[in-house]
Tab-separated table of C-alpha atoms in Angstrom:
chain	number	residue	atom	x	y	z
A	1	MET	CA	0.165	28.225	-14.009
A	2	ARG	CA	-2.392	30.206	-12.060
A	3	THR	CA	-3.986	26.978	-10.853
A	4	VAL	CA	-0.588	25.672	-9.756
A	5	THR	CA	0.049	28.851	-7.781
A	6	GLU	CA	-3.365	28.771	-6.111
A	7	ILE	CA	-3.097	25.103	-5.143
A	8	ASP	CA	0.392	25.676	-3.788
A	9	ARG	CA	-0.719	28.703	-1.790
A	10	PHE	CA	-3.821	27.009	-0.366
A	11	ILE	CA	-2.005	23.887	0.821
A	12	GLU	CA	0.915	25.844	2.266
A	13	GLU	CA	-1.403	28.246	4.070
A	14	ASN	CA	-3.184	25.282	5.680
A	15	ARG	CA	-0.125	23.081	6.116
A	16	ASP	CA	-0.358	23.029	9.933
A	17	GLN	CA	-3.809	21.428	9.778
A	18	PHE	CA	-2.636	18.698	7.404
A	19	ILE	CA	0.548	18.021	9.371
A	20	LYS	CA	-1.413	17.765	12.602
A	21	ILE	CA	-3.721	15.122	11.132
A	22	SER	CA	-0.769	13.171	9.744
A	23	ASP	CA	1.056	13.193	13.072
A	24	GLN	CA	-2.071	12.186	14.971
A	25	ILE	CA	-2.564	9.180	12.701
A	26	TRP	CA	1.155	8.369	13.111
A	27	SER	CA	0.726	8.381	16.901
A	28	ILE	CA	-2.442	6.259	16.868
A	29	ALA	CA	-0.896	3.601	14.561
A	30	GLU	CA	-3.829	1.229	14.101
A	31	THR	CA	-3.515	-1.976	12.079
A	32	ARG	CA	-5.786	-3.436	9.416
A	33	PHE	CA	-9.529	-2.943	9.828
A	34	GLU	CA	-9.065	-1.519	13.342
A	35	GLU	CA	-8.323	2.051	12.244
A	36	TYR	CA	-11.321	3.389	14.149
A	37	GLN	CA	-9.699	6.546	15.530
A	38	SER	CA	-7.736	7.292	12.365
A	39	ALA	CA	-10.760	6.952	10.094
A	40	GLU	CA	-12.976	8.973	12.418
A	41	LEU	CA	-10.353	11.730	12.620
A	42	LEU	CA	-10.435	12.085	8.847
A	43	CYS	CA	-14.233	11.787	8.651
A	44	GLN	CA	-14.781	14.563	11.185
A	45	ALA	CA	-12.265	16.801	9.436
A	46	LEU	CA	-14.012	16.214	6.104
A	47	GLU	CA	-17.469	16.888	7.555
A	48	ALA	CA	-16.157	20.138	9.002
A	49	GLU	CA	-15.296	21.113	5.411
A	50	ASP	CA	-18.844	20.344	4.167
A	51	PHE	CA	-18.121	16.990	2.545
A	52	GLN	CA	-20.854	14.356	2.565
A	53	VAL	CA	-19.329	11.405	4.431
A	54	GLU	CA	-20.553	7.805	4.328
A	55	ARG	CA	-19.011	5.705	7.084
A	56	GLY	CA	-18.738	1.929	7.186
A	57	VAL	CA	-19.049	1.520	3.411
A	58	GLY	CA	-18.782	-1.914	1.829
A	59	GLY	CA	-19.475	-3.559	5.165
A	60	ILE	CA	-16.103	-2.368	6.540
A	61	GLU	CA	-16.409	-0.304	9.698
A	62	THR	CA	-13.257	1.725	9.028
A	63	ALA	CA	-13.892	2.437	5.326
A	64	PHE	CA	-15.557	5.663	4.205
A	65	ILE	CA	-16.358	7.787	1.161
A	66	ALA	CA	-16.399	11.587	1.364
A	67	SER	CA	-17.956	13.428	-1.592
A	68	PHE	CA	-18.316	16.953	-2.903
A	69	GLY	CA	-20.136	18.079	-6.043
A	70	SER	CA	-22.551	16.191	-8.260
A	71	GLY	CA	-22.719	14.375	-11.551
A	72	ASN	CA	-19.916	13.276	-13.835
A	73	PRO	CA	-17.065	13.028	-14.103
A	74	VAL	CA	-16.518	11.220	-10.808
A	75	VAL	CA	-12.881	11.448	-9.757
A	76	GLY	CA	-11.864	9.301	-6.805
A	77	ILE	CA	-8.696	9.837	-4.788
A	78	LEU	CA	-7.592	6.863	-2.699
A	79	GLY	CA	-6.225	7.375	0.806
A	80	GLU	CA	-4.869	4.940	3.393
A	81	TYR	CA	-4.188	5.198	7.122
A	82	ASP	CA	-3.326	1.743	8.478
A	83	ALA	CA	-0.094	0.829	10.286
A	84	LEU	CA	2.015	-2.306	10.722
A	85	SER	CA	2.319	-4.466	13.813
A	86	GLY	CA	5.599	-4.751	15.708
A	87	LEU	CA	7.113	-1.523	14.351
A	88	SER	CA	6.687	0.855	17.278
A	89	GLN	CA	9.438	3.477	17.070
A	90	LYS	CA	10.176	6.944	18.431
A	91	LYS	CA	10.002	9.709	15.881
A	92	GLN	CA	13.064	11.519	14.559
A	93	SER	CA	15.456	9.110	16.228
A	94	SER	CA	18.454	7.635	14.433
A	95	ASN	CA	18.427	4.758	16.905
A	96	LYS	CA	16.003	1.867	17.119
A	97	GLU	CA	13.845	2.858	20.112
A	98	SER	CA	10.322	1.514	20.448
A	99	ILE	CA	7.616	3.552	22.137
A	100	LEU	CA	5.693	0.440	23.144
A	101	GLN	CA	7.142	-3.045	23.095
A	102	ASN	CA	5.569	-5.025	20.249
A	103	GLY	CA	3.474	-1.953	19.438
A	104	ASN	CA	2.417	-0.757	16.019
A	105	GLY	CA	4.144	1.722	13.754
A	106	HIS	CA	3.600	3.469	10.426
A	107	GLY	CA	6.312	1.590	8.563
A	108	CYS	CA	4.859	2.381	5.129
A	109	GLY	CA	3.964	6.048	5.616
A	110	HIS	CA	0.193	5.669	5.452
A	111	ASN	CA	-0.239	8.464	8.001
A	112	LEU	CA	1.166	10.783	5.314
A	113	PHE	CA	-0.950	9.086	2.673
A	114	GLY	CA	-4.332	9.835	4.254
A	115	ALA	CA	-3.439	13.378	5.295
A	116	SER	CA	-2.156	14.315	1.830
A	117	VAL	CA	-5.391	13.161	0.203
A	118	PHE	CA	-7.273	15.328	2.706
A	119	ALA	CA	-5.134	18.294	1.630
A	120	ALA	CA	-5.697	17.509	-2.049
A	121	ILE	CA	-9.447	17.134	-1.830
A	122	LEU	CA	-9.830	20.431	0.051
A	123	ALA	CA	-7.816	22.197	-2.621
A	124	VAL	CA	-9.921	20.580	-5.363
A	125	LYS	CA	-13.154	21.619	-3.656
A	126	LYS	CA	-11.972	25.219	-3.389
A	127	MET	CA	-11.040	25.357	-7.070
A	128	MET	CA	-14.262	23.647	-8.163
A	129	ILE	CA	-16.261	26.362	-6.427
A	130	GLU	CA	-14.134	29.202	-7.747
A	131	GLN	CA	-14.098	27.897	-11.328
A	132	ASN	CA	-17.702	26.646	-11.255
A	133	LEU	CA	-16.628	23.138	-12.280
A	134	TYR	CA	-19.226	20.393	-12.642
A	135	GLY	CA	-18.559	16.879	-11.400
A	136	THR	CA	-17.887	14.912	-8.216
A	137	ILE	CA	-14.686	14.584	-6.220
A	138	ARG	CA	-14.436	11.718	-3.725
A	139	PHE	CA	-12.027	10.755	-0.975
A	140	TYR	CA	-12.034	6.973	-0.679
A	141	GLY	CA	-10.949	6.072	2.849
A	142	CYS	CA	-9.297	2.711	2.283
A	143	PRO	CA	-8.397	0.646	5.367
A	144	GLY	CA	-6.404	-2.546	5.674
A	145	GLU	CA	-3.961	-2.229	2.783
A	146	GLU	CA	-1.267	-3.922	4.861
A	147	GLY	CA	-2.167	-7.595	4.675
A	148	GLY	CA	-5.895	-6.965	4.397
A	149	SER	CA	-6.612	-5.881	0.785
A	150	GLY	CA	-9.255	-3.415	1.919
A	151	LYS	CA	-9.703	-1.946	-1.562
A	152	THR	CA	-10.286	-5.417	-3.010
A	153	PHE	CA	-13.194	-5.893	-0.609
A	154	MET	CA	-14.461	-2.415	-1.527
A	155	VAL	CA	-14.248	-3.181	-5.255
A	156	ARG	CA	-16.057	-6.475	-4.669
A	157	GLU	CA	-18.906	-4.536	-3.063
A	158	GLY	CA	-19.257	-2.237	-6.099
A	159	LEU	CA	-17.992	0.959	-4.474
A	160	PHE	CA	-15.954	1.968	-7.527
A	161	ASP	CA	-18.445	1.005	-10.235
A	162	ASP	CA	-19.427	4.607	-11.041
A	163	VAL	CA	-15.940	6.142	-10.730
A	164	ASP	CA	-14.569	7.567	-13.980
A	165	VAL	CA	-10.955	7.695	-12.858
A	166	ALA	CA	-8.958	6.971	-9.698
A	167	LEU	CA	-5.825	8.763	-8.482
A	168	THR	CA	-3.427	7.874	-5.725
A	169	TRP	CA	0.216	7.980	-4.629
A	170	HIS	CA	2.518	6.353	-2.104
A	171	PRO	CA	5.170	7.816	0.200
A	172	GLY	CA	8.620	6.897	-1.076
A	173	ASN	CA	12.215	8.059	-1.229
A	174	PHE	CA	12.141	9.465	-4.757
A	175	THR	CA	9.669	11.153	-7.117
A	176	GLY	CA	8.316	9.283	-10.104
A	177	MET	CA	5.281	7.630	-11.619
A	178	PHE	CA	4.264	4.116	-10.646
A	179	THR	CA	4.252	2.658	-14.159
A	180	SER	CA	4.922	-1.023	-13.483
A	181	THR	CA	2.523	-3.861	-12.927
A	182	THR	CA	2.566	-5.716	-9.608
A	183	LEU	CA	2.034	-9.235	-8.333
A	184	ALA	CA	-1.418	-10.627	-7.614
A	185	ASN	CA	-1.730	-12.669	-4.430
A	186	TYR	CA	-3.695	-14.991	-2.157
A	187	GLN	CA	-3.314	-15.077	1.612
A	188	VAL	CA	-4.534	-18.280	3.271
A	189	TYR	CA	-4.405	-19.823	6.754
A	190	PHE	CA	-3.662	-23.542	7.133
A	191	LYS	CA	-4.718	-24.827	10.536
A	192	PHE	CA	-3.708	-28.317	11.625
A	193	SER	CA	-5.438	-30.257	14.416
A	194	GLY	CA	-3.938	-33.312	16.052
A	195	THR	CA	-3.900	-35.080	19.430
A	196	ALA	CA	-2.161	-33.828	22.568
A	197	SER	CA	-0.096	-36.208	24.652
A	198	HIS	CA	2.820	-36.330	27.082
A	199	ALA	CA	5.855	-35.952	24.860
A	200	ALA	CA	8.009	-38.273	26.993
A	201	ASN	CA	5.611	-40.708	28.674
A	202	SER	CA	3.269	-41.364	25.736
A	203	PRO	CA	4.567	-39.728	22.579
A	204	HIS	CA	3.168	-42.596	20.512
A	205	LEU	CA	-0.329	-41.486	21.410
A	206	GLY	CA	0.189	-37.931	20.174
A	207	ARG	CA	-0.368	-36.590	16.700
A	208	SER	CA	1.604	-33.371	16.328
A	209	ALA	CA	0.019	-30.449	14.531
A	210	LEU	CA	3.347	-28.637	14.736
A	211	ASP	CA	5.038	-31.515	12.916
A	212	ALA	CA	2.428	-31.089	10.193
A	213	VAL	CA	3.164	-27.354	9.881
A	214	GLU	CA	6.881	-28.029	9.645
A	215	LEU	CA	6.429	-30.774	7.066
A	216	MET	CA	4.192	-28.490	5.029
A	217	ASN	CA	6.803	-25.737	5.112
A	218	VAL	CA	9.539	-28.155	4.030
A	219	GLY	CA	7.364	-29.392	1.182
A	220	VAL	CA	6.618	-25.869	-0.006
A	221	ASN	CA	10.297	-24.994	0.138
A	222	TYR	CA	10.971	-27.877	-2.255
A	223	LEU	CA	8.166	-26.565	-4.470
A	224	ARG	CA	9.962	-23.244	-4.990
A	225	GLU	CA	12.259	-24.782	-7.622
A	226	HIS	CA	9.247	-25.763	-9.711
A	227	ILE	CA	7.258	-22.537	-9.980
A	228	ILE	CA	7.711	-19.588	-12.327
A	229	PRO	CA	10.638	-17.334	-11.332
A	230	GLU	CA	8.392	-14.272	-10.932
A	231	ALA	CA	6.339	-15.985	-8.202
A	232	ARG	CA	6.890	-15.542	-4.487
A	233	ILE	CA	5.772	-17.669	-1.518
A	234	HIS	CA	6.014	-16.383	2.057
A	235	TYR	CA	4.789	-17.884	5.321
A	236	ALA	CA	4.571	-17.176	9.035
A	237	ILE	CA	3.782	-19.659	11.802
A	238	VAL	CA	1.029	-17.855	13.665
A	239	ASN	CA	0.391	-20.613	16.232
A	240	SER	CA	3.147	-23.033	17.175
A	241	GLY	CA	0.930	-24.948	19.592
A	242	GLY	CA	2.046	-23.550	22.916
A	243	LEU	CA	5.224	-23.023	24.920
A	244	SER	CA	5.626	-26.464	26.500
A	245	PRO	CA	8.025	-28.774	24.646
A	246	ASN	CA	6.886	-31.748	26.742
A	247	VAL	CA	3.415	-31.571	25.200
A	248	VAL	CA	2.681	-32.950	21.747
A	249	GLN	CA	1.092	-29.920	20.098
A	250	SER	CA	-2.514	-30.583	19.163
A	251	GLU	CA	-3.043	-27.257	17.341
A	252	ALA	CA	-0.763	-25.319	15.026
A	253	GLU	CA	-1.330	-22.860	12.222
A	254	VAL	CA	0.635	-21.262	9.408
A	255	LEU	CA	-0.286	-18.280	7.216
A	256	TYR	CA	0.785	-18.349	3.571
A	257	LEU	CA	1.062	-15.446	1.136
A	258	ILE	CA	1.356	-16.598	-2.485
A	259	ARG	CA	2.203	-14.110	-5.245
A	260	ALA	CA	2.487	-14.306	-9.030
A	261	PRO	CA	2.000	-11.929	-11.990
A	262	GLN	CA	-1.538	-13.119	-12.793
A	263	LEU	CA	-4.339	-14.478	-10.631
A	264	ASN	CA	-4.576	-17.730	-12.571
A	265	GLU	CA	-0.887	-18.329	-11.816
A	266	VAL	CA	-1.482	-17.578	-8.134
A	267	ASN	CA	-4.363	-20.027	-8.088
A	268	ALA	CA	-2.297	-22.771	-9.734
A	269	ILE	CA	0.444	-22.398	-7.108
A	270	PHE	CA	-2.165	-22.272	-4.344
A	271	GLU	CA	-3.585	-25.603	-5.513
A	272	ARG	CA	-0.132	-27.168	-5.277
A	273	VAL	CA	0.503	-25.669	-1.841
A	274	SER	CA	-2.873	-27.055	-0.716
A	275	LYS	CA	-1.888	-30.539	-1.872
A	276	ILE	CA	1.305	-30.278	0.171
A	277	ALA	CA	-0.759	-29.249	3.213
A	278	ARG	CA	-3.030	-32.252	2.800
A	279	GLY	CA	0.022	-34.465	2.365
A	280	ALA	CA	1.517	-33.129	5.599
A	281	ALA	CA	-1.758	-33.896	7.368
A	282	MET	CA	-1.737	-37.447	6.022
A	283	MET	CA	1.868	-38.022	7.123
A	284	THR	CA	1.125	-36.878	10.665
A	285	GLU	CA	-2.426	-38.267	10.937
A	286	THR	CA	-3.733	-34.795	11.649
A	287	GLU	CA	-6.483	-32.771	10.018
A	288	VAL	CA	-6.019	-29.543	8.086
A	289	ASN	CA	-8.519	-26.756	7.483
A	290	MET	CA	-7.883	-23.883	5.098
A	291	LYS	CA	-9.264	-20.380	5.666
A	292	PHE	CA	-9.012	-17.826	2.849
A	293	ASP	CA	-7.935	-14.491	4.355
A	294	LYS	CA	-7.593	-12.046	1.471
A	295	ALA	CA	-6.310	-11.555	-2.079
A	296	CYS	CA	-5.634	-8.855	-4.640
A	297	SER	CA	-5.189	-8.512	-8.381
A	298	ASN	CA	-2.208	-7.240	-10.326
A	299	TYR	CA	-2.003	-3.493	-10.986
A	300	ILE	CA	-2.774	-2.128	-14.479
A	301	PRO	CA	-1.002	1.235	-14.906
A	302	ASN	CA	-2.926	3.709	-17.047
A	303	HIS	CA	-0.441	5.683	-19.126
A	304	THR	CA	-3.008	8.173	-20.427
A	305	ILE	CA	-3.560	9.538	-16.935
A	306	GLY	CA	-0.034	8.717	-15.862
A	307	LYS	CA	1.496	11.061	-18.417
A	308	LEU	CA	-0.829	13.836	-17.302
A	309	MET	CA	0.189	13.229	-13.691
A	310	GLN	CA	3.866	13.156	-14.731
A	311	GLU	CA	3.565	16.722	-16.033
A	312	ASN	CA	2.236	17.834	-12.660
A	313	LEU	CA	5.117	16.197	-10.786
A	314	SER	CA	7.382	18.780	-12.423
A	315	LEU	CA	5.087	21.787	-11.977
A	316	PHE	CA	5.517	21.905	-8.201
A	317	SER	CA	8.876	22.465	-6.548
A	318	GLN	CA	10.632	19.467	-5.050
A	319	PRO	CA	11.159	19.743	-1.275
A	320	SER	CA	14.256	21.554	-0.010
A	321	TYR	CA	15.809	20.932	3.403
A	322	ASP	CA	17.291	23.162	6.086
A	323	GLU	CA	20.416	22.565	8.145
A	324	ALA	CA	18.628	20.706	10.953
A	325	GLU	CA	16.934	18.376	8.481
A	326	MET	CA	20.229	17.667	6.730
A	327	THR	CA	21.882	16.910	10.078
A	328	PHE	CA	19.179	14.381	10.932
A	329	ALA	CA	19.360	12.932	7.429
A	330	ASN	CA	23.103	12.364	7.832
A	331	GLN	CA	22.531	10.624	11.160
A	332	MET	CA	19.780	8.442	9.735
A	333	MET	CA	21.775	7.551	6.620
A	334	GLU	CA	24.303	5.868	8.904
A	335	LYS	CA	21.527	3.404	9.822
A	336	ILE	CA	20.680	2.622	6.207
A	337	THR	CA	22.836	-0.224	4.986
A	338	GLU	CA	24.840	-0.351	1.783
A	339	ASP	CA	22.637	-3.251	0.706
A	340	ASP	CA	19.473	-1.162	1.195
A	341	LEU	CA	20.981	1.639	-0.855
A	342	ARG	CA	22.172	-0.636	-3.653
A	343	SER	CA	18.786	-2.358	-3.718
A	344	THR	CA	16.970	0.969	-4.156
A	345	ILE	CA	19.366	2.109	-6.888
A	346	SER	CA	18.984	-1.228	-8.680
A	347	GLU	CA	15.191	-1.065	-8.479
A	348	VAL	CA	15.068	2.464	-9.915
A	349	ARG	CA	17.400	1.480	-12.736
A	350	ARG	CA	15.335	-1.616	-13.509
A	351	LEU	CA	11.886	-0.010	-13.422
A	352	TYR	CA	12.735	3.396	-14.951
A	353	ARG	CA	15.646	2.541	-17.257
A	354	THR	CA	17.595	5.467	-15.898
A	355	GLU	CA	21.012	5.772	-14.324
A	356	LEU	CA	21.596	6.822	-10.732
A	357	PRO	CA	24.973	7.725	-9.244
A	358	GLU	CA	26.515	5.136	-6.941
A	359	GLN	CA	27.297	7.888	-4.430
A	360	MET	CA	23.616	8.396	-3.506
A	361	LYS	CA	24.615	7.782	0.126
A	362	ASP	CA	26.402	11.133	0.016
A	363	GLU	CA	23.449	12.818	-1.671
A	364	LEU	CA	20.947	11.825	1.074
A	365	PHE	CA	17.928	12.790	-1.066
A	366	PHE	CA	16.938	12.171	-4.665
A	367	ARG	CA	15.909	15.680	-5.749
A	368	GLU	CA	14.696	15.142	-9.320
A	369	VAL	CA	11.594	13.757	-11.005
A	370	LEU	CA	12.301	10.437	-12.657
A	371	PRO	CA	11.479	10.380	-16.388
A	372	TYR	CA	8.277	8.680	-17.469
A	373	TYR	CA	8.871	5.143	-18.657
A	374	GLU	CA	6.200	2.711	-19.829
A	375	SER	CA	7.769	-0.172	-17.998
A	376	THR	CA	7.185	-3.795	-18.904
A	377	GLU	CA	8.906	-4.880	-15.690
A	378	ILE	CA	7.141	-6.194	-12.599
A	379	MET	CA	7.391	-4.392	-9.290
A	380	PHE	CA	7.782	-7.396	-6.988
A	381	GLY	CA	5.229	-6.342	-4.423
A	382	SER	CA	1.456	-6.309	-4.285
A	383	THR	CA	-1.146	-3.607	-3.812
A	384	ASP	CA	-4.917	-3.655	-3.578
A	385	VAL	CA	-4.883	-0.607	-5.864
A	386	GLY	CA	-4.611	-3.342	-8.471
A	387	ASP	CA	-8.280	-4.251	-8.130
A	388	VAL	CA	-9.324	-0.614	-8.491
A	389	SER	CA	-7.217	-0.404	-11.659
A	390	TRP	CA	-9.192	-3.280	-13.209
A	391	ILE	CA	-12.460	-1.388	-12.691
A	392	THR	CA	-11.521	2.197	-13.536
A	393	PRO	CA	-8.478	3.926	-15.098
A	394	THR	CA	-5.970	4.441	-12.293
A	395	ALA	CA	-2.692	6.327	-11.910
A	396	GLN	CA	-0.347	6.652	-8.957
A	397	PHE	CA	3.082	8.073	-8.163
A	398	TRP	CA	5.845	7.913	-5.581
A	399	GLY	CA	6.216	11.036	-3.437
A	400	PRO	CA	9.544	12.164	-1.840
A	401	CYS	CA	9.068	11.642	1.902
A	402	PHE	CA	12.139	9.749	3.118
A	403	ILE	CA	15.909	9.658	2.870
A	404	PHE	CA	17.018	7.826	-0.259
A	405	GLY	CA	17.444	4.111	0.357
A	406	THR	CA	15.179	3.950	3.415
A	407	PRO	CA	13.702	0.421	3.426
A	408	PHE	CA	9.941	0.062	3.663
A	409	HIS	CA	8.390	-1.689	6.668
A	410	SER	CA	11.350	-0.696	8.849
A	411	TRP	CA	11.948	1.254	12.064
A	412	GLN	CA	13.989	3.745	10.020
A	413	LEU	CA	10.931	4.656	7.980
A	414	VAL	CA	8.691	4.899	11.065
A	415	SER	CA	11.195	7.274	12.655
A	416	GLN	CA	11.082	9.596	9.655
A	417	GLY	CA	7.304	9.474	9.196
A	418	ALA	CA	6.484	12.295	11.631
A	419	THR	CA	9.326	14.633	10.709
A	420	SER	CA	9.368	17.831	8.679
A	421	ILE	CA	11.164	15.897	5.923
A	422	ALA	CA	8.164	13.589	5.527
A	423	HIS	CA	5.695	16.467	5.898
A	424	LYS	CA	7.246	18.322	2.972
A	425	GLY	CA	6.858	15.292	0.718
A	426	MET	CA	3.299	14.818	1.915
A	427	LEU	CA	2.304	18.395	1.064
A	428	TYR	CA	4.017	18.216	-2.319
A	429	SER	CA	2.093	15.020	-3.103
A	430	GLY	CA	-1.215	16.592	-2.105
A	431	LYS	CA	-0.566	19.415	-4.576
A	432	VAL	CA	0.132	16.976	-7.424
A	433	LEU	CA	-3.054	15.008	-6.684
A	434	ALA	CA	-5.141	18.184	-6.589
A	435	LYS	CA	-3.773	19.523	-9.875
A	436	THR	CA	-4.274	16.175	-11.647
A	437	ALA	CA	-7.861	15.913	-10.447
A	438	LEU	CA	-8.626	19.434	-11.652
A	439	ASP	CA	-7.039	18.689	-15.030
A	440	LEU	CA	-9.392	15.749	-15.435
A	441	PHE	CA	-12.459	17.892	-14.718
A	442	LEU	CA	-11.283	20.291	-17.416
A	443	GLN	CA	-10.214	17.636	-19.945
A	444	PRO	CA	-13.013	15.066	-20.287
A	445	GLN	CA	-11.406	13.620	-23.421
A	446	VAL	CA	-8.461	12.416	-21.325
A	447	ILE	CA	-10.877	10.365	-19.234
A	448	GLU	CA	-12.422	8.837	-22.349
A	449	ASP	CA	-8.979	8.010	-23.738
A	450	ALA	CA	-7.996	6.467	-20.399
A	451	LYS	CA	-11.098	4.275	-20.392
A	452	HIS	CA	-10.296	3.128	-23.919
A	453	GLU	CA	-6.745	2.254	-22.850
A	454	LEU	CA	-8.044	0.174	-19.941
A	455	LEU	CA	-10.405	-1.768	-22.208
A	456	GLU	CA	-7.536	-2.471	-24.606
A	457	LYS	CA	-5.294	-3.721	-21.822
A	458	ARG	CA	-7.958	-5.978	-20.376
A	459	ASP	CA	-8.507	-7.370	-23.888
A	460	GLY	CA	-11.931	-8.753	-23.065
A	461	VAL	CA	-10.877	-10.347	-19.771
A	462	PRO	CA	-13.636	-9.700	-17.210
A	463	TYR	CA	-12.830	-8.604	-13.701
A	464	VAL	CA	-13.558	-11.309	-11.152
A	465	SER	CA	-12.957	-10.561	-7.500
A	466	PRO	CA	-10.174	-12.779	-6.160
A	467	ILE	CA	-11.850	-12.797	-2.738
A	468	PRO	CA	-14.774	-15.232	-2.391
A	469	LEU	CA	-18.089	-13.687	-1.351
A	470	ASP	CA	-18.186	-15.540	1.964
A	471	VAL	CA	-14.833	-14.092	3.097
A	472	LYS	CA	-15.167	-10.987	5.260
A	473	PRO	CA	-12.495	-8.452	6.278
A	474	SER	CA	-10.960	-9.333	9.636
A	475	PRO	CA	-8.416	-7.628	11.922
A	476	LEU	CA	-5.050	-9.214	12.603
A	477	ASN	CA	-6.175	-10.781	15.861
A	478	GLN	CA	-9.409	-12.228	14.457
A	479	LYS	CA	-9.366	-15.081	11.963
């Protein structure tokens, strides 16, 4: 318990520094692979604390690795700091109010994510010095999680090959281990090229790329009935060919995100989607070019480390809230729909096999630690942590940063992300990460058991990067 007390004291004594970094990243709100200011803010803060920082690792300008110590074990803690486009929102507002029209916003709490890892790694460094612990602690600065699979690129470049174990978390609206697998995915652009013409005077001379996009989308929508029920297909028209309806559109482009439990299933669906794209091109006498954007593997939860991390979730006190925070929470809960609340309750029940009261809307916050459950269910999202988990034993948890039922990728979450409510969850999560890392330095057998578990789960299946070698990370506005 002495270690728990010292970690708690250190992070609380330095809480203003960690909160300031989190709020700065929240204000900057940079999207995938353009997190230049956010990454540099963290790098400079780490260098000021005597960490060795490598910038631009893996050929990604906004990725970094900060290290302290030497030798094994090597414990890596993953941190993120990218935002989402189109989610600009004023902080601590219970109304939808953008700061900048069409601006960016931290709709997944990654500002809290990066700052909490900074808090954790400073606490670990302090304890390593005081207890004369041997080994290496690393902060992996991971950009582009939102639609970019930054970690997958980093894994492809071998940056995790010598890591003994990886730890991470994610801001959420309850506390519990992330024990489910996730969906693997491919993200691919389909660009159609046709012939422009006057839509009224000479439509017969035009070959519409937009028609091709629409026909492709219709064909894929028919495909949905004939794929496995766990799969998901999403798309966005990223170029409709211009704003003039009296012009036959000569260029149009659609971006597809294809998900399934295993990469081979993703690839099989991708092949069928590609055939539909080529069919749409044939029907419209246009040409189609495919550009692979990114991909990620399914997540393999490591229960050996997960159970150790679960113990630490209960060692630190859950956040408590004052009158002003409860007043804001009540105001914000009015903007969280009954459907959002029911969806969150249903997801917790499904993934954790535990009951939650229907009146969670009156509770505002979930104040307990969910029991550990070795789930066989799929969490129907994707994360590039999945690729890390194929290379090294990995554990992650959900930290309590938002009002219960707050939907991810929403203005409601952005609004809460720079409040004292979110800060309390961020600091709590940093403490849990720090304690788990220190436990691993002191219990090398746990690491060996975790590695054995990973080998058993992979069952001889080699890791193959889902991203081809010729594909490079690219920002949202560069394809």
